[in-house]
């Protein structure tokens, strides 16, 4: 997965989404369930980079646009993150001890802990009912993630990792932060227009050190592992 291929995937995703929107003027059927459990925590690896002025402005604009819409779940600025590799589904309560095999995972993680990840050329990517902020990783980051993924697959955490990625590639190709989840089949017209007006903008770069943590679905609760 090189940067050129990833660029094409982002463009293709946007084109496919816009084509789908054109065929579906309304929001369609409302979701009856949450995207993820709103309370339980999952294990994940990722970065929580500083929020630049342009990204902060983008999130605030999106919040203002959707503030009166109960179906819109916009990412709070304090939850801004990019997942390196999600490891489990939301399985754990806040104060629940992790299984004994956590030691194996933390031993694997020592090779990756605090490694710097850089994502360049951030841009909006639209899915039918979500808005993502996605970037292009440096080649070293791609290699790191592949290596970590393979080591986890070769560990006692294989089952959890495969369950987390049921029906999706492993590792997932996009490097992104989900700015908006909409609890219906399609985004409303106002958010579609918001995206279309900004899809050509470049929101700069981000960089952060990798952490392994227990997190809720939008990373507003984040409990890093003691590595």
PDB file of C-alpha atoms in Angstrom:
ATOM      1  CA  UNK A   1       0.000   0.000   0.000  1.00  0.00           C
ATOM      2  CA  UNK A   2       2.032   2.995  -1.226  1.00  0.00           C
ATOM      3  CA  UNK A   3       1.029   6.655  -0.987  1.00  0.00           C
ATOM      4  CA  UNK A   4      -0.073   6.891  -4.622  1.00  0.00           C
ATOM      5  CA  UNK A   5      -2.420   3.925  -4.204  1.00  0.00           C
ATOM      6  CA  UNK A   6      -3.821   5.392  -1.000  1.00  0.00           C
ATOM      7  CA  UNK A   7      -4.412   8.755  -2.698  1.00  0.00           C
ATOM      8  CA  UNK A   8      -6.424   6.963  -5.384  1.00  0.00           C
ATOM      9  CA  UNK A   9      -8.419   5.064  -2.752  1.00  0.00           C
ATOM     10  CA  UNK A  10      -9.413   8.308  -1.025  1.00  0.00           C
ATOM     11  CA  UNK A  11     -10.467   9.881  -4.325  1.00  0.00           C
ATOM     12  CA  UNK A  12     -12.385   6.769  -5.318  1.00  0.00           C
ATOM     13  CA  UNK A  13     -14.169   6.645  -1.944  1.00  0.00           C
ATOM     14  CA  UNK A  14     -15.311  10.239  -2.373  1.00  0.00           C
ATOM     15  CA  UNK A  15     -16.494   9.644  -5.929  1.00  0.00           C
ATOM     16  CA  UNK A  16     -18.422   6.525  -4.915  1.00  0.00           C
ATOM     17  CA  UNK A  17     -20.030   8.301  -1.971  1.00  0.00           C
ATOM     18  CA  UNK A  18     -21.116  11.302  -4.034  1.00  0.00           C
ATOM     19  CA  UNK A  19     -22.616   8.955  -6.637  1.00  0.00           C
ATOM     20  CA  UNK A  20     -24.535   7.175  -3.873  1.00  0.00           C
ATOM     21  CA  UNK A  21     -25.768  10.487  -2.456  1.00  0.00           C
ATOM     22  CA  UNK A  22     -27.048  11.523  -5.881  1.00  0.00           C
ATOM     23  CA  UNK A  23     -29.228   8.418  -5.927  1.00  0.00           C
ATOM     24  CA  UNK A  24     -30.457   8.999  -2.358  1.00  0.00           C
ATOM     25  CA  UNK A  25     -31.616  12.535  -1.664  1.00  0.00           C
ATOM     26  CA  UNK A  26     -32.714  11.874   1.913  1.00  0.00           C
ATOM     27  CA  UNK A  27     -30.975  10.407   4.954  1.00  0.00           C
ATOM     28  CA  UNK A  28     -32.690   7.038   4.511  1.00  0.00           C
ATOM     29  CA  UNK A  29     -33.333   4.714   7.393  1.00  0.00           C
ATOM     30  CA  UNK A  30     -32.183   5.763  10.839  1.00  0.00           C
ATOM     31  CA  UNK A  31     -29.832   3.380  12.640  1.00  0.00           C
ATOM     32  CA  UNK A  32     -31.382   1.429  15.490  1.00  0.00           C
ATOM     33  CA  UNK A  33     -28.046   0.693  17.129  1.00  0.00           C
ATOM     34  CA  UNK A  34     -24.853   2.587  17.913  1.00  0.00           C
ATOM     35  CA  UNK A  35     -21.839   2.269  15.656  1.00  0.00           C
ATOM     36  CA  UNK A  36     -19.924   1.054  18.710  1.00  0.00           C
ATOM     37  CA  UNK A  37     -20.764   0.483  22.366  1.00  0.00           C
ATOM     38  CA  UNK A  38     -20.833   4.010  23.862  1.00  0.00           C
ATOM     39  CA  UNK A  39     -19.573   2.928  27.292  1.00  0.00           C
ATOM     40  CA  UNK A  40     -17.245  -0.055  27.016  1.00  0.00           C
ATOM     41  CA  UNK A  41     -13.584   0.257  26.119  1.00  0.00           C
ATOM     42  CA  UNK A  42     -11.496  -1.407  23.443  1.00  0.00           C
ATOM     43  CA  UNK A  43      -7.766  -1.943  23.097  1.00  0.00           C
ATOM     44  CA  UNK A  44      -6.217   0.074  20.293  1.00  0.00           C
ATOM     45  CA  UNK A  45      -2.928   1.552  19.165  1.00  0.00           C
ATOM     46  CA  UNK A  46      -2.728   5.023  17.710  1.00  0.00           C
ATOM     47  CA  UNK A  47      -1.635   8.627  18.088  1.00  0.00           C
ATOM     48  CA  UNK A  48      -3.255  11.651  19.715  1.00  0.00           C
ATOM     49  CA  UNK A  49      -1.480  14.468  17.888  1.00  0.00           C
ATOM     50  CA  UNK A  50      -1.784  18.175  18.679  1.00  0.00           C
ATOM     51  CA  UNK A  51      -4.783  19.765  16.972  1.00  0.00           C
ATOM     52  CA  UNK A  52      -3.734  22.397  14.441  1.00  0.00           C
ATOM     53  CA  UNK A  53      -5.662  25.613  13.950  1.00  0.00           C
ATOM     54  CA  UNK A  54      -7.070  24.489  10.607  1.00  0.00           C
ATOM     55  CA  UNK A  55      -8.272  21.151  11.996  1.00  0.00           C
ATOM     56  CA  UNK A  56      -9.738  22.793  15.103  1.00  0.00           C
ATOM     57  CA  UNK A  57     -11.616  25.252  12.901  1.00  0.00           C
ATOM     58  CA  UNK A  58     -12.903  22.403  10.736  1.00  0.00           C
ATOM     59  CA  UNK A  59     -14.232  20.479  13.735  1.00  0.00           C
ATOM     60  CA  UNK A  60     -15.843  23.586  15.237  1.00  0.00           C
ATOM     61  CA  UNK A  61     -17.556  24.386  11.927  1.00  0.00           C
ATOM     62  CA  UNK A  62     -18.877  20.858  11.746  1.00  0.00           C
ATOM     63  CA  UNK A  63     -20.144  21.039  15.342  1.00  0.00           C
ATOM     64  CA  UNK A  64     -22.006  24.275  14.660  1.00  0.00           C
ATOM     65  CA  UNK A  65     -23.555  22.808  11.524  1.00  0.00           C
ATOM     66  CA  UNK A  66     -24.857  19.705  13.314  1.00  0.00           C
ATOM     67  CA  UNK A  67     -25.478  21.016  16.844  1.00  0.00           C
ATOM     68  CA  UNK A  68     -29.266  20.730  16.574  1.00  0.00           C
ATOM     69  CA  UNK A  69     -29.270  17.334  14.880  1.00  0.00           C
ATOM     70  CA  UNK A  70     -29.693  14.439  17.345  1.00  0.00           C
ATOM     71  CA  UNK A  71     -28.472  11.946  14.727  1.00  0.00           C
ATOM     72  CA  UNK A  72     -25.065  13.630  14.384  1.00  0.00           C
ATOM     73  CA  UNK A  73     -22.148  12.461  16.546  1.00  0.00           C
ATOM     74  CA  UNK A  74     -19.277  14.870  15.956  1.00  0.00           C
ATOM     75  CA  UNK A  75     -15.806  14.154  17.335  1.00  0.00           C
ATOM     76  CA  UNK A  76     -14.919  16.384  20.303  1.00  0.00           C
ATOM     77  CA  UNK A  77     -11.568  18.096  19.808  1.00  0.00           C
ATOM     78  CA  UNK A  78     -10.135  16.343  22.875  1.00  0.00           C
ATOM     79  CA  UNK A  79     -10.783  12.994  21.177  1.00  0.00           C
ATOM     80  CA  UNK A  80      -8.800  13.853  18.036  1.00  0.00           C
ATOM     81  CA  UNK A  81      -6.745  10.785  17.158  1.00  0.00           C
ATOM     82  CA  UNK A  82      -5.578   8.540  14.353  1.00  0.00           C
ATOM     83  CA  UNK A  83      -5.828   4.823  14.933  1.00  0.00           C
ATOM     84  CA  UNK A  84      -2.705   2.866  14.082  1.00  0.00           C
ATOM     85  CA  UNK A  85      -4.343  -0.517  14.635  1.00  0.00           C
ATOM     86  CA  UNK A  86      -7.605  -1.262  16.474  1.00  0.00           C
ATOM     87  CA  UNK A  87      -7.030  -4.484  18.408  1.00  0.00           C
ATOM     88  CA  UNK A  88     -10.342  -5.490  19.965  1.00  0.00           C
ATOM     89  CA  UNK A  89     -14.025  -4.729  19.924  1.00  0.00           C
ATOM     90  CA  UNK A  90     -15.335  -2.732  22.931  1.00  0.00           C
ATOM     91  CA  UNK A  91     -15.048  -5.566  25.445  1.00  0.00           C
ATOM     92  CA  UNK A  92     -13.999  -3.964  28.721  1.00  0.00           C
ATOM     93  CA  UNK A  93     -15.629  -1.906  31.430  1.00  0.00           C
ATOM     94  CA  UNK A  94     -13.673   1.096  32.669  1.00  0.00           C
ATOM     95  CA  UNK A  95     -12.348  -0.528  35.861  1.00  0.00           C
ATOM     96  CA  UNK A  96     -12.235  -4.089  34.570  1.00  0.00           C
ATOM     97  CA  UNK A  97      -8.824  -5.785  34.785  1.00  0.00           C
ATOM     98  CA  UNK A  98      -7.364  -6.823  31.446  1.00  0.00           C
ATOM     99  CA  UNK A  99      -6.701 -10.533  30.856  1.00  0.00           C
ATOM    100  CA  UNK A 100      -3.404 -12.061  31.965  1.00  0.00           C
ATOM    101  CA  UNK A 101      -2.288 -12.403  28.359  1.00  0.00           C
ATOM    102  CA  UNK A 102      -2.020  -8.589  28.280  1.00  0.00           C
ATOM    103  CA  UNK A 103       1.595  -9.117  29.272  1.00  0.00           C
ATOM    104  CA  UNK A 104       2.260 -10.757  25.922  1.00  0.00           C
ATOM    105  CA  UNK A 105       0.747  -7.788  24.093  1.00  0.00           C
ATOM    106  CA  UNK A 106       2.744  -5.234  26.065  1.00  0.00           C
ATOM    107  CA  UNK A 107       5.915  -7.209  25.364  1.00  0.00           C
ATOM    108  CA  UNK A 108       5.165  -7.046  21.634  1.00  0.00           C
ATOM    109  CA  UNK A 109       4.411  -3.345  21.982  1.00  0.00           C
ATOM    110  CA  UNK A 110       7.820  -2.444  23.429  1.00  0.00           C
ATOM    111  CA  UNK A 111       9.182  -2.429  19.863  1.00  0.00           C
ATOM    112  CA  UNK A 112       6.584   0.137  18.769  1.00  0.00           C
ATOM    113  CA  UNK A 113       5.959   2.252  21.856  1.00  0.00           C
ATOM    114  CA  UNK A 114       6.481   6.011  21.346  1.00  0.00           C
ATOM    115  CA  UNK A 115       7.573   5.615  17.731  1.00  0.00           C
ATOM    116  CA  UNK A 116       6.736   8.807  15.842  1.00  0.00           C
ATOM    117  CA  UNK A 117       4.044   8.592  13.163  1.00  0.00           C
ATOM    118  CA  UNK A 118       3.671  11.344  10.545  1.00  0.00           C
ATOM    119  CA  UNK A 119       0.588  11.726   8.344  1.00  0.00           C
ATOM    120  CA  UNK A 120       0.702  14.240   5.526  1.00  0.00           C
ATOM    121  CA  UNK A 121      -1.817  16.002   3.284  1.00  0.00           C
ATOM    122  CA  UNK A 122      -4.873  15.626   5.497  1.00  0.00           C
ATOM    123  CA  UNK A 123      -8.120  15.806   3.563  1.00  0.00           C
ATOM    124  CA  UNK A 124     -11.795  15.033   4.014  1.00  0.00           C
ATOM    125  CA  UNK A 125     -12.988  11.628   2.897  1.00  0.00           C
ATOM    126  CA  UNK A 126     -16.719  10.939   2.834  1.00  0.00           C
ATOM    127  CA  UNK A 127     -18.468   7.655   3.411  1.00  0.00           C
ATOM    128  CA  UNK A 128     -22.257   7.457   2.963  1.00  0.00           C
ATOM    129  CA  UNK A 129     -22.943   8.257   6.630  1.00  0.00           C
ATOM    130  CA  UNK A 130     -19.549   9.407   7.935  1.00  0.00           C
ATOM    131  CA  UNK A 131     -16.943  12.113   7.438  1.00  0.00           C
ATOM    132  CA  UNK A 132     -13.293  11.193   7.887  1.00  0.00           C
ATOM    133  CA  UNK A 133     -10.128  13.250   8.040  1.00  0.00           C
ATOM    134  CA  UNK A 134      -7.546  11.071   6.311  1.00  0.00           C
ATOM    135  CA  UNK A 135      -3.850  11.421   5.602  1.00  0.00           C
ATOM    136  CA  UNK A 136      -0.912   9.844   3.837  1.00  0.00           C
ATOM    137  CA  UNK A 137       1.541   8.032   6.137  1.00  0.00           C
ATOM    138  CA  UNK A 138       5.256   7.976   5.614  1.00  0.00           C
ATOM    139  CA  UNK A 139       6.535   4.608   4.305  1.00  0.00           C
ATOM    140  CA  UNK A 140       8.118   3.809   7.671  1.00  0.00           C
ATOM    141  CA  UNK A 141       4.703   4.046   9.347  1.00  0.00           C
ATOM    142  CA  UNK A 142       3.183   1.619   6.841  1.00  0.00           C
ATOM    143  CA  UNK A 143       5.955  -0.889   7.535  1.00  0.00           C
ATOM    144  CA  UNK A 144       5.591  -0.449  11.291  1.00  0.00           C
ATOM    145  CA  UNK A 145       1.861  -1.114  11.213  1.00  0.00           C
ATOM    146  CA  UNK A 146       2.272  -4.191   9.042  1.00  0.00           C
ATOM    147  CA  UNK A 147       4.920  -5.547  11.389  1.00  0.00           C
ATOM    148  CA  UNK A 148       2.782  -4.929  14.479  1.00  0.00           C
ATOM    149  CA  UNK A 149      -0.241  -6.509  12.831  1.00  0.00           C
ATOM    150  CA  UNK A 150       1.716  -9.653  11.942  1.00  0.00           C
ATOM    151  CA  UNK A 151       3.113  -9.975  15.465  1.00  0.00           C
ATOM    152  CA  UNK A 152      -0.365  -9.679  17.003  1.00  0.00           C
ATOM    153  CA  UNK A 153      -1.705 -12.282  14.563  1.00  0.00           C
ATOM    154  CA  UNK A 154       1.061 -14.591  15.756  1.00  0.00           C
ATOM    155  CA  UNK A 155       0.053 -14.095  19.408  1.00  0.00           C
ATOM    156  CA  UNK A 156      -2.736 -15.068  21.780  1.00  0.00           C
ATOM    157  CA  UNK A 157      -4.559 -11.900  20.653  1.00  0.00           C
ATOM    158  CA  UNK A 158      -5.227 -13.194  17.139  1.00  0.00           C
ATOM    159  CA  UNK A 159      -8.876 -14.006  17.821  1.00  0.00           C
ATOM    160  CA  UNK A 160      -9.669 -10.540  19.185  1.00  0.00           C
ATOM    161  CA  UNK A 161      -7.901  -8.846  16.271  1.00  0.00           C
ATOM    162  CA  UNK A 162      -9.783 -10.889  13.677  1.00  0.00           C
ATOM    163  CA  UNK A 163     -13.111 -10.263  15.433  1.00  0.00           C
ATOM    164  CA  UNK A 164     -12.433  -6.512  15.344  1.00  0.00           C
ATOM    165  CA  UNK A 165     -11.831  -6.660  11.588  1.00  0.00           C
ATOM    166  CA  UNK A 166     -14.700  -8.935  10.545  1.00  0.00           C
ATOM    167  CA  UNK A 167     -15.721  -7.913   7.038  1.00  0.00           C
ATOM    168  CA  UNK A 168     -12.903  -5.373   6.652  1.00  0.00           C
ATOM    169  CA  UNK A 169      -9.273  -5.605   5.511  1.00  0.00           C
ATOM    170  CA  UNK A 170      -6.516  -6.199   8.048  1.00  0.00           C
ATOM    171  CA  UNK A 171      -4.990  -3.756   8.539  1.00  0.00           C
ATOM    172  CA  UNK A 172      -7.630  -1.309   7.283  1.00  0.00           C
ATOM    173  CA  UNK A 173      -6.216   0.747   4.382  1.00  0.00           C
ATOM    174  CA  UNK A 174      -7.356   4.228   5.457  1.00  0.00           C
ATOM    175  CA  UNK A 175      -5.320   6.249   7.962  1.00  0.00           C
ATOM    176  CA  UNK A 176      -7.983   8.489   9.441  1.00  0.00           C
ATOM    177  CA  UNK A 177      -9.860  10.081  12.288  1.00  0.00           C
ATOM    178  CA  UNK A 178     -13.670   9.890  12.116  1.00  0.00           C
ATOM    179  CA  UNK A 179     -14.974  13.448  12.492  1.00  0.00           C
ATOM    180  CA  UNK A 180     -18.675  12.621  12.177  1.00  0.00           C
ATOM    181  CA  UNK A 181     -20.820   9.517  12.513  1.00  0.00           C
ATOM    182  CA  UNK A 182     -24.406   9.971  11.399  1.00  0.00           C
ATOM    183  CA  UNK A 183     -27.060   7.601  12.722  1.00  0.00           C
ATOM    184  CA  UNK A 184     -28.812   7.060   9.397  1.00  0.00           C
ATOM    185  CA  UNK A 185     -27.997   5.487   6.050  1.00  0.00           C
ATOM    186  CA  UNK A 186     -26.797   8.775   4.511  1.00  0.00           C
ATOM    187  CA  UNK A 187     -25.527  12.171   5.591  1.00  0.00           C
ATOM    188  CA  UNK A 188     -28.034  15.038   5.383  1.00  0.00           C
ATOM    189  CA  UNK A 189     -27.831  17.596   2.580  1.00  0.00           C
ATOM    190  CA  UNK A 190     -26.228  20.238   4.817  1.00  0.00           C
ATOM    191  CA  UNK A 191     -23.301  17.982   5.702  1.00  0.00           C
ATOM    192  CA  UNK A 192     -22.944  16.776   2.112  1.00  0.00           C
ATOM    193  CA  UNK A 193     -22.596  20.389   0.995  1.00  0.00           C
ATOM    194  CA  UNK A 194     -20.104  21.034   3.816  1.00  0.00           C
ATOM    195  CA  UNK A 195     -17.982  18.178   2.494  1.00  0.00           C
ATOM    196  CA  UNK A 196     -18.285  19.114  -1.191  1.00  0.00           C
ATOM    197  CA  UNK A 197     -17.153  22.687  -0.475  1.00  0.00           C
ATOM    198  CA  UNK A 198     -14.082  21.440   1.413  1.00  0.00           C
ATOM    199  CA  UNK A 199     -13.103  18.204  -0.308  1.00  0.00           C
ATOM    200  CA  UNK A 200     -10.257  19.876  -2.193  1.00  0.00           C
ATOM    201  CA  UNK A 201      -8.685  21.478   0.876  1.00  0.00           C
ATOM    202  CA  UNK A 202      -5.417  20.321   2.410  1.00  0.00           C
ATOM    203  CA  UNK A 203      -5.478  20.443   6.209  1.00  0.00           C
ATOM    204  CA  UNK A 204      -1.745  19.976   6.618  1.00  0.00           C
ATOM    205  CA  UNK A 205       0.189  17.326   8.485  1.00  0.00           C
ATOM    206  CA  UNK A 206       0.036  15.704  11.911  1.00  0.00           C
ATOM    207  CA  UNK A 207       2.590  13.828  13.959  1.00  0.00           C
ATOM    208  CA  UNK A 208       2.395  11.945  17.230  1.00  0.00           C
ATOM    209  CA  UNK A 209       3.968   9.193  19.285  1.00  0.00           C
ATOM    210  CA  UNK A 210       2.337   5.776  19.268  1.00  0.00           C
ATOM    211  CA  UNK A 211       0.455   4.661  22.347  1.00  0.00           C
ATOM    212  CA  UNK A 212      -1.285   1.411  23.259  1.00  0.00           C
ATOM    213  CA  UNK A 213      -4.410   2.177  25.249  1.00  0.00           C
ATOM    214  CA  UNK A 214      -7.862   1.260  26.450  1.00  0.00           C
ATOM    215  CA  UNK A 215     -10.154   3.695  24.632  1.00  0.00           C
ATOM    216  CA  UNK A 216     -13.813   4.384  24.096  1.00  0.00           C
ATOM    217  CA  UNK A 217     -15.152   4.582  20.551  1.00  0.00           C
ATOM    218  CA  UNK A 218     -14.053   8.183  19.929  1.00  0.00           C
ATOM    219  CA  UNK A 219     -10.960   8.265  22.155  1.00  0.00           C
ATOM    220  CA  UNK A 220     -12.371  10.903  24.508  1.00  0.00           C
ATOM    221  CA  UNK A 221     -11.566   8.322  27.195  1.00  0.00           C
ATOM    222  CA  UNK A 222      -8.033   7.061  26.756  1.00  0.00           C
ATOM    223  CA  UNK A 223      -6.056   5.027  29.282  1.00  0.00           C
ATOM    224  CA  UNK A 224      -2.548   4.336  27.949  1.00  0.00           C
ATOM    225  CA  UNK A 225      -0.860   1.063  28.802  1.00  0.00           C
ATOM    226  CA  UNK A 226       2.160   1.361  31.055  1.00  0.00           C
ATOM    227  CA  UNK A 227       4.832   0.358  28.554  1.00  0.00           C
TER     228      UNK A 227
END
